[in-house]
Amino acid sequence: MIARSIDDPELFAGLYDRHAADIHRYTARRLGEGAADDITAETFLVAFRTRGRYDPSHRLARPWLYGIAANLIGRHRRSEVRALKALARTGEDPVAASWSERSDDRVAVQAPLAGALAALSPGDRHVLLLVAWADLGYQEVADALGIPLGTVRSRLNRARRKVREALCIDPAFTSDLTPDRQELNPAWTK
């Protein structure tokens, strides 16, 4: 579809239709709703402008689009870190409040998690959140960020370890949580 859109630009709309909602959701979770609109639009603008350089040996465009979004999010990194630190300090998550029900348990979990995420290096945070929030596989993350698969594995391992340490979660304990306490056991802490 990307290669064909070079001769027929209207075909690119199919890529937008297929992936824009996911890119927006991921970006909103990282930077907030207002920035998500801009980043999503800019992601597809960059993708459209650079579609001639897309490597057709990559079967899926999804990692490519998330890579563009991650690069754009990186430019807004300071805002993201400030928001995570504010969440860690106050327990108020204006992003999550807009799409999920609030509860005392969730706020109690979010504040320390936000602090742990803010403390990660940008590279580790990108890898962790692409796995946790965008549901990308390791190879997709590698493709998205243009890094080797081994780097994805080591960054994810390091990020998981740091988050577990920051949250004082014993790795042996994470697999033994009861279903009603699953918010303490996200897949990316395993």
PDB file of C-alpha atoms in Angstrom:
ATOM      1  CA  MET A   1       0.000   0.000   0.000  1.00  0.00           C
ATOM      2  CA  ILE A   2       2.828   2.415   0.857  1.00  0.00           C
ATOM      3  CA  ALA A   3       4.709   1.746  -2.375  1.00  0.00           C
ATOM      4  CA  ARG A   4       1.514   2.048  -4.422  1.00  0.00           C
ATOM      5  CA  SER A   5       0.686   5.349  -2.688  1.00  0.00           C
ATOM      6  CA  ILE A   6       3.670   6.979  -4.363  1.00  0.00           C
ATOM      7  CA  ASP A   7       1.828   6.859  -7.703  1.00  0.00           C
ATOM      8  CA  ASP A   8      -1.635   7.117  -6.153  1.00  0.00           C
ATOM      9  CA  PRO A   9      -1.371   9.286  -2.969  1.00  0.00           C
ATOM     10  CA  GLU A  10      -5.012   8.680  -2.052  1.00  0.00           C
ATOM     11  CA  LEU A  11      -4.119   5.084  -1.157  1.00  0.00           C
ATOM     12  CA  PHE A  12      -2.166   6.412   1.821  1.00  0.00           C
ATOM     13  CA  ALA A  13      -5.502   7.220   3.469  1.00  0.00           C
ATOM     14  CA  GLY A  14      -5.975   3.483   4.028  1.00  0.00           C
ATOM     15  CA  LEU A  15      -2.856   3.417   6.181  1.00  0.00           C
ATOM     16  CA  TYR A  16      -4.195   6.342   8.172  1.00  0.00           C
ATOM     17  CA  ASP A  17      -7.597   4.685   8.581  1.00  0.00           C
ATOM     18  CA  ARG A  18      -5.984   1.469   9.757  1.00  0.00           C
ATOM     19  CA  HIS A  19      -3.486   2.885  12.283  1.00  0.00           C
ATOM     20  CA  ALA A  20      -4.368   6.458  13.324  1.00  0.00           C
ATOM     21  CA  ALA A  21      -6.551   5.493  16.283  1.00  0.00           C
ATOM     22  CA  ASP A  22      -3.837   3.256  17.761  1.00  0.00           C
ATOM     23  CA  ILE A  23      -1.114   5.867  17.272  1.00  0.00           C
ATOM     24  CA  HIS A  24      -3.370   8.500  18.839  1.00  0.00           C
ATOM     25  CA  ARG A  25      -4.226   6.288  21.820  1.00  0.00           C
ATOM     26  CA  TYR A  26      -0.544   5.517  22.453  1.00  0.00           C
ATOM     27  CA  THR A  27       0.494   9.151  22.091  1.00  0.00           C
ATOM     28  CA  ALA A  28      -2.358  10.364  24.313  1.00  0.00           C
ATOM     29  CA  ARG A  29      -1.249   7.963  27.015  1.00  0.00           C
ATOM     30  CA  ARG A  30       2.302   9.308  26.774  1.00  0.00           C
ATOM     31  CA  LEU A  31       1.681  13.052  26.382  1.00  0.00           C
ATOM     32  CA  GLY A  32      -2.001  13.838  26.908  1.00  0.00           C
ATOM     33  CA  GLU A  33      -4.942  14.336  24.587  1.00  0.00           C
ATOM     34  CA  GLY A  34      -3.976  17.753  23.239  1.00  0.00           C
ATOM     35  CA  ALA A  35      -0.473  16.726  22.228  1.00  0.00           C
ATOM     36  CA  ALA A  36      -1.783  13.419  20.850  1.00  0.00           C
ATOM     37  CA  ASP A  37      -3.801  15.169  18.176  1.00  0.00           C
ATOM     38  CA  ASP A  38      -0.732  17.059  16.997  1.00  0.00           C
ATOM     39  CA  ILE A  39       1.671  14.121  17.231  1.00  0.00           C
ATOM     40  CA  THR A  40      -0.722  11.783  15.412  1.00  0.00           C
ATOM     41  CA  ALA A  41      -1.196  14.278  12.593  1.00  0.00           C
ATOM     42  CA  GLU A  42       2.533  14.937  12.407  1.00  0.00           C
ATOM     43  CA  THR A  43       3.276  11.192  12.437  1.00  0.00           C
ATOM     44  CA  PHE A  44       1.190  10.637   9.334  1.00  0.00           C
ATOM     45  CA  LEU A  45       2.491  13.786   7.687  1.00  0.00           C
ATOM     46  CA  VAL A  46       6.081  12.596   8.181  1.00  0.00           C
ATOM     47  CA  ALA A  47       5.100   9.107   7.019  1.00  0.00           C
ATOM     48  CA  PHE A  48       3.452  10.499   3.901  1.00  0.00           C
ATOM     49  CA  ARG A  49       6.414  12.717   3.072  1.00  0.00           C
ATOM     50  CA  THR A  50       8.958   9.926   3.601  1.00  0.00           C
ATOM     51  CA  ARG A  51       6.943   7.035   2.152  1.00  0.00           C
ATOM     52  CA  GLY A  52       9.349   6.831  -0.767  1.00  0.00           C
ATOM     53  CA  ARG A  53      12.094   5.747   1.650  1.00  0.00           C
ATOM     54  CA  TYR A  54       9.966   3.047   3.308  1.00  0.00           C
ATOM     55  CA  ASP A  55      11.680  -0.335   3.150  1.00  0.00           C
ATOM     56  CA  PRO A  56       9.151  -2.681   1.498  1.00  0.00           C
ATOM     57  CA  SER A  57      10.947  -5.706   2.973  1.00  0.00           C
ATOM     58  CA  HIS A  58       9.214  -4.786   6.241  1.00  0.00           C
ATOM     59  CA  ARG A  59       5.919  -6.558   5.990  1.00  0.00           C
ATOM     60  CA  LEU A  60       4.059  -4.300   8.423  1.00  0.00           C
ATOM     61  CA  ALA A  61       3.878  -0.510   8.471  1.00  0.00           C
ATOM     62  CA  ARG A  62       2.793  -0.415  12.117  1.00  0.00           C
ATOM     63  CA  PRO A  63       6.323  -0.473  13.637  1.00  0.00           C
ATOM     64  CA  TRP A  64       7.439   2.202  11.166  1.00  0.00           C
ATOM     65  CA  LEU A  65       4.577   4.462  12.239  1.00  0.00           C
ATOM     66  CA  TYR A  66       5.239   3.863  15.948  1.00  0.00           C
ATOM     67  CA  GLY A  67       8.905   4.665  15.305  1.00  0.00           C
ATOM     68  CA  ILE A  68       7.965   7.988  13.772  1.00  0.00           C
ATOM     69  CA  ALA A  69       5.615   8.686  16.684  1.00  0.00           C
ATOM     70  CA  ALA A  70       8.310   7.700  19.210  1.00  0.00           C
ATOM     71  CA  ASN A  71      10.754  10.127  17.600  1.00  0.00           C
ATOM     72  CA  LEU A  72       8.189  12.904  17.757  1.00  0.00           C
ATOM     73  CA  ILE A  73       7.345  12.019  21.350  1.00  0.00           C
ATOM     74  CA  GLY A  74      11.060  12.204  22.112  1.00  0.00           C
ATOM     75  CA  ARG A  75      10.962  15.841  21.106  1.00  0.00           C
ATOM     76  CA  HIS A  76       8.266  16.331  23.725  1.00  0.00           C
ATOM     77  CA  ARG A  77      10.172  14.276  26.291  1.00  0.00           C
ATOM     78  CA  ARG A  78      10.579  17.093  28.761  1.00  0.00           C
ATOM     79  CA  SER A  79       6.813  17.580  28.854  1.00  0.00           C
ATOM     80  CA  GLU A  80       6.280  13.871  29.360  1.00  0.00           C
ATOM     81  CA  VAL A  81       8.805  13.693  32.199  1.00  0.00           C
ATOM     82  CA  ARG A  82       7.251  16.752  33.869  1.00  0.00           C
ATOM     83  CA  ALA A  83       3.809  15.129  33.628  1.00  0.00           C
ATOM     84  CA  LEU A  84       5.093  11.843  35.059  1.00  0.00           C
ATOM     85  CA  LYS A  85       6.796  13.662  37.925  1.00  0.00           C
ATOM     86  CA  ALA A  86       3.601  15.629  38.622  1.00  0.00           C
ATOM     87  CA  LEU A  87       1.632  12.382  38.679  1.00  0.00           C
ATOM     88  CA  ALA A  88       4.199  10.854  41.028  1.00  0.00           C
ATOM     89  CA  ARG A  89       3.912  13.885  43.304  1.00  0.00           C
ATOM     90  CA  THR A  90       0.134  14.411  43.246  1.00  0.00           C
ATOM     91  CA  GLY A  91      -1.397  11.103  42.214  1.00  0.00           C
ATOM     92  CA  GLU A  92      -3.486  12.990  39.650  1.00  0.00           C
ATOM     93  CA  ASP A  93      -3.353  11.624  36.124  1.00  0.00           C
ATOM     94  CA  PRO A  94      -5.365  13.931  33.851  1.00  0.00           C
ATOM     95  CA  VAL A  95      -4.704  11.652  30.881  1.00  0.00           C
ATOM     96  CA  ALA A  96      -6.039   8.502  32.523  1.00  0.00           C
ATOM     97  CA  ALA A  97      -8.892  10.395  34.179  1.00  0.00           C
ATOM     98  CA  SER A  98     -10.266  11.294  30.781  1.00  0.00           C
ATOM     99  CA  TRP A  99     -10.785   7.677  29.706  1.00  0.00           C
ATOM    100  CA  SER A 100     -10.953   5.496  32.794  1.00  0.00           C
ATOM    101  CA  GLU A 101     -12.789   5.385  36.044  1.00  0.00           C
ATOM    102  CA  ARG A 102     -10.812   6.628  39.015  1.00  0.00           C
ATOM    103  CA  SER A 103     -10.390   4.643  42.209  1.00  0.00           C
ATOM    104  CA  ASP A 104      -8.237   5.071  45.276  1.00  0.00           C
ATOM    105  CA  ASP A 105      -6.349   1.864  44.454  1.00  0.00           C
ATOM    106  CA  ARG A 106      -5.572   3.002  40.919  1.00  0.00           C
ATOM    107  CA  VAL A 107      -4.307   6.408  42.085  1.00  0.00           C
ATOM    108  CA  ALA A 108      -2.164   4.725  44.726  1.00  0.00           C
ATOM    109  CA  VAL A 109      -0.564   2.572  42.029  1.00  0.00           C
ATOM    110  CA  GLN A 110      -0.256   5.308  39.370  1.00  0.00           C
ATOM    111  CA  ALA A 111       1.771   7.808  41.369  1.00  0.00           C
ATOM    112  CA  PRO A 112       4.718   5.498  42.137  1.00  0.00           C
ATOM    113  CA  LEU A 113       4.569   4.062  38.624  1.00  0.00           C
ATOM    114  CA  ALA A 114       4.722   7.530  37.098  1.00  0.00           C
ATOM    115  CA  GLY A 115       7.769   8.325  39.210  1.00  0.00           C
ATOM    116  CA  ALA A 116       9.424   5.094  38.098  1.00  0.00           C
ATOM    117  CA  LEU A 117       8.687   5.856  34.433  1.00  0.00           C
ATOM    118  CA  ALA A 118      10.017   9.409  34.772  1.00  0.00           C
ATOM    119  CA  ALA A 119      13.272   8.054  36.194  1.00  0.00           C
ATOM    120  CA  LEU A 120      13.916   5.799  33.176  1.00  0.00           C
ATOM    121  CA  SER A 121      16.201   6.903  30.366  1.00  0.00           C
ATOM    122  CA  PRO A 122      14.307   7.984  27.242  1.00  0.00           C
ATOM    123  CA  GLY A 123      15.427   4.867  25.349  1.00  0.00           C
ATOM    124  CA  ASP A 124      14.330   2.507  28.106  1.00  0.00           C
ATOM    125  CA  ARG A 125      11.012   4.357  28.510  1.00  0.00           C
ATOM    126  CA  HIS A 126      10.307   4.190  24.753  1.00  0.00           C
ATOM    127  CA  VAL A 127      10.923   0.435  24.658  1.00  0.00           C
ATOM    128  CA  LEU A 128       8.909  -0.289  27.799  1.00  0.00           C
ATOM    129  CA  LEU A 129       5.915   1.813  26.758  1.00  0.00           C
ATOM    130  CA  LEU A 130       5.887   0.527  23.170  1.00  0.00           C
ATOM    131  CA  VAL A 131       5.621  -2.980  24.629  1.00  0.00           C
ATOM    132  CA  ALA A 132       3.209  -2.107  27.452  1.00  0.00           C
ATOM    133  CA  TRP A 133       0.960   0.540  25.895  1.00  0.00           C
ATOM    134  CA  ALA A 134       1.258  -0.022  22.148  1.00  0.00           C
ATOM    135  CA  ASP A 135       1.384  -3.822  22.486  1.00  0.00           C
ATOM    136  CA  LEU A 136       4.277  -4.122  20.039  1.00  0.00           C
ATOM    137  CA  GLY A 137       6.400  -7.257  19.965  1.00  0.00           C
ATOM    138  CA  TYR A 138      10.168  -7.116  20.408  1.00  0.00           C
ATOM    139  CA  GLN A 139      10.915  -7.179  16.686  1.00  0.00           C
ATOM    140  CA  GLU A 140       8.291  -4.500  16.050  1.00  0.00           C
ATOM    141  CA  VAL A 141       9.899  -2.290  18.707  1.00  0.00           C
ATOM    142  CA  ALA A 142      13.301  -2.881  17.121  1.00  0.00           C
ATOM    143  CA  ASP A 143      11.887  -1.909  13.729  1.00  0.00           C
ATOM    144  CA  ALA A 144      10.055   1.096  15.165  1.00  0.00           C
ATOM    145  CA  LEU A 145      13.100   2.531  16.908  1.00  0.00           C
ATOM    146  CA  GLY A 146      15.683   1.376  14.385  1.00  0.00           C
ATOM    147  CA  ILE A 147      17.687  -0.532  16.989  1.00  0.00           C
ATOM    148  CA  PRO A 148      18.878  -4.140  17.156  1.00  0.00           C
ATOM    149  CA  LEU A 149      16.606  -6.768  18.694  1.00  0.00           C
ATOM    150  CA  GLY A 150      19.208  -7.418  21.404  1.00  0.00           C
ATOM    151  CA  THR A 151      19.081  -3.750  22.397  1.00  0.00           C
ATOM    152  CA  VAL A 152      15.301  -3.982  22.743  1.00  0.00           C
ATOM    153  CA  ARG A 153      15.680  -7.014  25.001  1.00  0.00           C
ATOM    154  CA  SER A 154      18.341  -5.399  27.188  1.00  0.00           C
ATOM    155  CA  ARG A 155      16.470  -2.065  27.445  1.00  0.00           C
ATOM    156  CA  LEU A 156      13.229  -3.827  28.306  1.00  0.00           C
ATOM    157  CA  ASN A 157      14.946  -6.004  30.879  1.00  0.00           C
ATOM    158  CA  ARG A 158      16.633  -2.969  32.449  1.00  0.00           C
ATOM    159  CA  ALA A 159      13.395  -0.929  32.425  1.00  0.00           C
ATOM    160  CA  ARG A 160      11.400  -3.764  33.999  1.00  0.00           C
ATOM    161  CA  ARG A 161      14.040  -4.211  36.703  1.00  0.00           C
ATOM    162  CA  LYS A 162      14.146  -0.486  37.492  1.00  0.00           C
ATOM    163  CA  VAL A 163      10.361  -0.216  37.634  1.00  0.00           C
ATOM    164  CA  ARG A 164      10.120  -3.275  39.902  1.00  0.00           C
ATOM    165  CA  GLU A 165      12.811  -1.796  42.165  1.00  0.00           C
ATOM    166  CA  ALA A 166      11.122   1.612  42.233  1.00  0.00           C
ATOM    167  CA  LEU A 167       7.809   0.009  43.104  1.00  0.00           C
ATOM    168  CA  CYS A 168       9.467  -2.322  45.650  1.00  0.00           C
ATOM    169  CA  ILE A 169       8.033  -5.346  43.877  1.00  0.00           C
ATOM    170  CA  ASP A 170       9.810  -8.628  44.425  1.00  0.00           C
ATOM    171  CA  PRO A 171      10.063 -10.337  40.988  1.00  0.00           C
ATOM    172  CA  ALA A 172       8.949 -13.618  42.560  1.00  0.00           C
ATOM    173  CA  PHE A 173       5.874 -11.851  43.952  1.00  0.00           C
ATOM    174  CA  THR A 174       4.640 -10.437  40.631  1.00  0.00           C
ATOM    175  CA  SER A 175       3.455 -13.772  39.293  1.00  0.00           C
ATOM    176  CA  ASP A 176       1.611 -14.656  42.522  1.00  0.00           C
ATOM    177  CA  LEU A 177      -0.775 -11.700  42.676  1.00  0.00           C
ATOM    178  CA  THR A 178      -4.460 -12.428  42.813  1.00  0.00           C
ATOM    179  CA  PRO A 179      -6.635 -11.380  39.854  1.00  0.00           C
ATOM    180  CA  ASP A 180      -8.240  -8.523  41.823  1.00  0.00           C
ATOM    181  CA  ARG A 181      -4.758  -6.971  42.253  1.00  0.00           C
ATOM    182  CA  GLN A 182      -3.667  -7.289  38.614  1.00  0.00           C
ATOM    183  CA  GLU A 183      -2.936  -3.586  38.316  1.00  0.00           C
ATOM    184  CA  LEU A 184       0.225  -4.334  40.311  1.00  0.00           C
ATOM    185  CA  ASN A 185       1.159  -7.102  37.883  1.00  0.00           C
ATOM    186  CA  PRO A 186       1.284  -5.661  34.374  1.00  0.00           C
ATOM    187  CA  ALA A 187       2.838  -7.997  31.829  1.00  0.00           C
ATOM    188  CA  TRP A 188       5.863  -5.739  31.396  1.00  0.00           C
ATOM    189  CA  THR A 189       6.987  -6.275  35.023  1.00  0.00           C
ATOM    190  CA  LYS A 190       7.449 -10.008  34.479  1.00  0.00           C
TER     191      LYS A 190
END
